[in-house]
Amino acid sequence: MEFNDPKTEKMIREALDNLLTLPPEIQRAIAELLSVAVKQFQKENDG
């Protein structure tokens, strides 16, 4: 991942690193929520 703003990139990298320290069941729950959110977003923007 690359971002033009180093500060934003640092924040996102730290957030992703923090996610990896969470228990697997929490990681799965977050992945499921993101999946649903992306599907909803695509549905709204396809029409």
PDB file of N, CA and C in Angstrom:
ATOM      1  N   MET A   1       0.833  -1.187   0.000  1.00  0.00           N
ATOM      2  CA  MET A   1       0.000   0.000   0.000  1.00  0.00           C
ATOM      3  C   MET A   1       0.873   1.244   0.000  1.00  0.00           C
ATOM      4  N   GLU A   2       0.485   2.196  -0.810  1.00  0.00           N
ATOM      5  CA  GLU A   2       1.215   3.461  -0.812  1.00  0.00           C
ATOM      6  C   GLU A   2       0.237   4.621  -0.771  1.00  0.00           C
ATOM      7  N   PHE A   3       0.607   5.608   0.006  1.00  0.00           N
ATOM      8  CA  PHE A   3      -0.208   6.806   0.135  1.00  0.00           C
ATOM      9  C   PHE A   3       0.687   8.009  -0.055  1.00  0.00           C
ATOM     10  N   ASN A   4       0.115   9.087  -0.558  1.00  0.00           N
ATOM     11  CA  ASN A   4       0.886  10.301  -0.770  1.00  0.00           C
ATOM     12  C   ASN A   4       1.276  10.960   0.545  1.00  0.00           C
ATOM     13  N   ASP A   5       0.442  10.754   1.565  1.00  0.00           N
ATOM     14  CA  ASP A   5       0.669  11.384   2.857  1.00  0.00           C
ATOM     15  C   ASP A   5       1.325  10.394   3.813  1.00  0.00           C
ATOM     16  N   PRO A   6       2.593  10.610   4.167  1.00  0.00           N
ATOM     17  CA  PRO A   6       3.296   9.676   5.050  1.00  0.00           C
ATOM     18  C   PRO A   6       2.603   9.488   6.403  1.00  0.00           C
ATOM     19  N   LYS A   7       1.971  10.543   6.894  1.00  0.00           N
ATOM     20  CA  LYS A   7       1.281  10.464   8.183  1.00  0.00           C
ATOM     21  C   LYS A   7       0.095   9.495   8.092  1.00  0.00           C
ATOM     22  N   THR A   8      -0.658   9.596   6.992  1.00  0.00           N
ATOM     23  CA  THR A   8      -1.798   8.697   6.777  1.00  0.00           C
ATOM     24  C   THR A   8      -1.311   7.261   6.628  1.00  0.00           C
ATOM     25  N   GLU A   9      -0.257   7.086   5.857  1.00  0.00           N
ATOM     26  CA  GLU A   9       0.284   5.740   5.652  1.00  0.00           C
ATOM     27  C   GLU A   9       0.715   5.131   6.976  1.00  0.00           C
ATOM     28  N   LYS A  10       1.373   5.915   7.815  1.00  0.00           N
ATOM     29  CA  LYS A  10       1.835   5.427   9.121  1.00  0.00           C
ATOM     30  C   LYS A  10       0.643   5.012   9.983  1.00  0.00           C
ATOM     31  N   MET A  11      -0.407   5.834  10.002  1.00  0.00           N
ATOM     32  CA  MET A  11      -1.595   5.519  10.797  1.00  0.00           C
ATOM     33  C   MET A  11      -2.242   4.217  10.326  1.00  0.00           C
ATOM     34  N   ILE A  12      -2.359   4.044   9.008  1.00  0.00           N
ATOM     35  CA  ILE A  12      -2.993   2.849   8.464  1.00  0.00           C
ATOM     36  C   ILE A  12      -2.142   1.620   8.748  1.00  0.00           C
ATOM     37  N   ARG A  13      -0.837   1.735   8.578  1.00  0.00           N
ATOM     38  CA  ARG A  13       0.049   0.599   8.870  1.00  0.00           C
ATOM     39  C   ARG A  13      -0.028   0.200  10.338  1.00  0.00           C
ATOM     40  N   GLU A  14      -0.064   1.183  11.236  1.00  0.00           N
ATOM     41  CA  GLU A  14      -0.175   0.884  12.666  1.00  0.00           C
ATOM     42  C   GLU A  14      -1.508   0.215  12.974  1.00  0.00           C
ATOM     43  N   ALA A  15      -2.578   0.687  12.355  1.00  0.00           N
ATOM     44  CA  ALA A  15      -3.896   0.091  12.579  1.00  0.00           C
ATOM     45  C   ALA A  15      -3.914  -1.365  12.112  1.00  0.00           C
ATOM     46  N   LEU A  16      -3.322  -1.632  10.941  1.00  0.00           N
ATOM     47  CA  LEU A  16      -3.276  -3.006  10.437  1.00  0.00           C
ATOM     48  C   LEU A  16      -2.434  -3.889  11.347  1.00  0.00           C
ATOM     49  N   ASP A  17      -1.311  -3.373  11.825  1.00  0.00           N
ATOM     50  CA  ASP A  17      -0.471  -4.133  12.760  1.00  0.00           C
ATOM     51  C   ASP A  17      -1.252  -4.462  14.027  1.00  0.00           C
ATOM     52  N   ASN A  18      -2.022  -3.489  14.513  1.00  0.00           N
ATOM     53  CA  ASN A  18      -2.825  -3.715  15.725  1.00  0.00           C
ATOM     54  C   ASN A  18      -3.882  -4.783  15.493  1.00  0.00           C
ATOM     55  N   LEU A  19      -4.485  -4.794  14.307  1.00  0.00           N
ATOM     56  CA  LEU A  19      -5.498  -5.808  14.004  1.00  0.00           C
ATOM     57  C   LEU A  19      -4.903  -7.217  14.087  1.00  0.00           C
ATOM     58  N   LEU A  20      -3.651  -7.350  13.682  1.00  0.00           N
ATOM     59  CA  LEU A  20      -3.009  -8.667  13.680  1.00  0.00           C
ATOM     60  C   LEU A  20      -2.750  -9.186  15.087  1.00  0.00           C
ATOM     61  N   THR A  21      -2.783  -8.308  16.085  1.00  0.00           N
ATOM     62  CA  THR A  21      -2.555  -8.743  17.465  1.00  0.00           C
ATOM     63  C   THR A  21      -3.858  -9.185  18.135  1.00  0.00           C
ATOM     64  N   LEU A  22      -4.993  -8.966  17.479  1.00  0.00           N
ATOM     65  CA  LEU A  22      -6.277  -9.364  18.053  1.00  0.00           C
ATOM     66  C   LEU A  22      -6.474 -10.875  17.924  1.00  0.00           C
ATOM     67  N   PRO A  23      -7.298 -11.446  18.789  1.00  0.00           N
ATOM     68  CA  PRO A  23      -7.586 -12.888  18.691  1.00  0.00           C
ATOM     69  C   PRO A  23      -8.226 -13.224  17.337  1.00  0.00           C
ATOM     70  N   PRO A  24      -7.985 -14.438  16.846  1.00  0.00           N
ATOM     71  CA  PRO A  24      -8.506 -14.850  15.524  1.00  0.00           C
ATOM     72  C   PRO A  24     -10.018 -14.667  15.368  1.00  0.00           C
ATOM     73  N   GLU A  25     -10.783 -14.926  16.425  1.00  0.00           N
ATOM     74  CA  GLU A  25     -12.237 -14.786  16.293  1.00  0.00           C
ATOM     75  C   GLU A  25     -12.635 -13.327  16.093  1.00  0.00           C
ATOM     76  N   ILE A  26     -11.894 -12.414  16.693  1.00  0.00           N
ATOM     77  CA  ILE A  26     -12.167 -10.986  16.501  1.00  0.00           C
ATOM     78  C   ILE A  26     -11.755 -10.580  15.079  1.00  0.00           C
ATOM     79  N   GLN A  27     -10.623 -11.098  14.607  1.00  0.00           N
ATOM     80  CA  GLN A  27     -10.191 -10.817  13.235  1.00  0.00           C
ATOM     81  C   GLN A  27     -11.236 -11.299  12.240  1.00  0.00           C
ATOM     82  N   ARG A  28     -11.794 -12.485  12.472  1.00  0.00           N
ATOM     83  CA  ARG A  28     -12.827 -13.028  11.573  1.00  0.00           C
ATOM     84  C   ARG A  28     -14.073 -12.157  11.594  1.00  0.00           C
ATOM     85  N   ALA A  29     -14.457 -11.703  12.773  1.00  0.00           N
ATOM     86  CA  ALA A  29     -15.644 -10.852  12.890  1.00  0.00           C
ATOM     87  C   ALA A  29     -15.440  -9.538  12.132  1.00  0.00           C
ATOM     88  N   ILE A  30     -14.267  -8.952  12.261  1.00  0.00           N
ATOM     89  CA  ILE A  30     -13.960  -7.704  11.545  1.00  0.00           C
ATOM     90  C   ILE A  30     -13.973  -7.956  10.035  1.00  0.00           C
ATOM     91  N   ALA A  31     -13.383  -9.063   9.606  1.00  0.00           N
ATOM     92  CA  ALA A  31     -13.366  -9.400   8.176  1.00  0.00           C
ATOM     93  C   ALA A  31     -14.786  -9.568   7.642  1.00  0.00           C
ATOM     94  N   GLU A  32     -15.646 -10.207   8.426  1.00  0.00           N
ATOM     95  CA  GLU A  32     -17.028 -10.409   8.008  1.00  0.00           C
ATOM     96  C   GLU A  32     -17.760  -9.070   7.888  1.00  0.00           C
ATOM     97  N   LEU A  33     -17.557  -8.193   8.869  1.00  0.00           N
ATOM     98  CA  LEU A  33     -18.187  -6.866   8.818  1.00  0.00           C
ATOM     99  C   LEU A  33     -17.719  -6.085   7.597  1.00  0.00           C
ATOM    100  N   LEU A  34     -16.418  -6.142   7.319  1.00  0.00           N
ATOM    101  CA  LEU A  34     -15.879  -5.427   6.159  1.00  0.00           C
ATOM    102  C   LEU A  34     -16.451  -6.007   4.867  1.00  0.00           C
ATOM    103  N   SER A  35     -16.577  -7.309   4.809  1.00  0.00           N
ATOM    104  CA  SER A  35     -17.120  -7.971   3.627  1.00  0.00           C
ATOM    105  C   SER A  35     -18.554  -7.515   3.357  1.00  0.00           C
ATOM    106  N   VAL A  36     -19.364  -7.487   4.416  1.00  0.00           N
ATOM    107  CA  VAL A  36     -20.751  -7.039   4.279  1.00  0.00           C
ATOM    108  C   VAL A  36     -20.797  -5.571   3.854  1.00  0.00           C
ATOM    109  N   ALA A  37     -19.930  -4.767   4.450  1.00  0.00           N
ATOM    110  CA  ALA A  37     -19.909  -3.340   4.118  1.00  0.00           C
ATOM    111  C   ALA A  37     -19.526  -3.120   2.652  1.00  0.00           C
ATOM    112  N   VAL A  38     -18.531  -3.863   2.178  1.00  0.00           N
ATOM    113  CA  VAL A  38     -18.096  -3.726   0.780  1.00  0.00           C
ATOM    114  C   VAL A  38     -19.208  -4.163  -0.167  1.00  0.00           C
ATOM    115  N   LYS A  39     -19.857  -5.280   0.143  1.00  0.00           N
ATOM    116  CA  LYS A  39     -20.962  -5.753  -0.709  1.00  0.00           C
ATOM    117  C   LYS A  39     -22.077  -4.721  -0.778  1.00  0.00           C
ATOM    118  N   GLN A  40     -22.408  -4.122   0.367  1.00  0.00           N
ATOM    119  CA  GLN A  40     -23.461  -3.106   0.411  1.00  0.00           C
ATOM    120  C   GLN A  40     -23.054  -1.891  -0.419  1.00  0.00           C
ATOM    121  N   PHE A  41     -21.803  -1.479  -0.267  1.00  0.00           N
ATOM    122  CA  PHE A  41     -21.284  -0.334  -1.012  1.00  0.00           C
ATOM    123  C   PHE A  41     -21.356  -0.594  -2.517  1.00  0.00           C
ATOM    124  N   GLN A  42     -20.943  -1.801  -2.935  1.00  0.00           N
ATOM    125  CA  GLN A  42     -20.978  -2.149  -4.359  1.00  0.00           C
ATOM    126  C   GLN A  42     -22.414  -2.163  -4.874  1.00  0.00           C
ATOM    127  N   LYS A  43     -23.315  -2.692  -4.072  1.00  0.00           N
ATOM    128  CA  LYS A  43     -24.726  -2.765  -4.444  1.00  0.00           C
ATOM    129  C   LYS A  43     -25.285  -1.353  -4.669  1.00  0.00           C
ATOM    130  N   GLU A  44     -24.954  -0.451  -3.777  1.00  0.00           N
ATOM    131  CA  GLU A  44     -25.461   0.914  -3.869  1.00  0.00           C
ATOM    132  C   GLU A  44     -24.861   1.669  -5.047  1.00  0.00           C
ATOM    133  N   ASN A  45     -23.652   1.309  -5.429  1.00  0.00           N
ATOM    134  CA  ASN A  45     -22.974   2.051  -6.491  1.00  0.00           C
ATOM    135  C   ASN A  45     -23.070   1.400  -7.866  1.00  0.00           C
ATOM    136  N   ASP A  46     -23.670   0.214  -7.945  1.00  0.00           N
ATOM    137  CA  ASP A  46     -23.830  -0.450  -9.245  1.00  0.00           C
ATOM    138  C   ASP A  46     -25.011   0.124 -10.015  1.00  0.00           C
ATOM    139  N   GLY A  47     -25.999   0.617  -9.296  1.00  0.00           N
ATOM    140  CA  GLY A  47     -27.217   1.096  -9.941  1.00  0.00           C
ATOM    141  C   GLY A  47     -27.055   2.482 -10.378  1.00  0.00           C
TER     142      GLY A  47
END
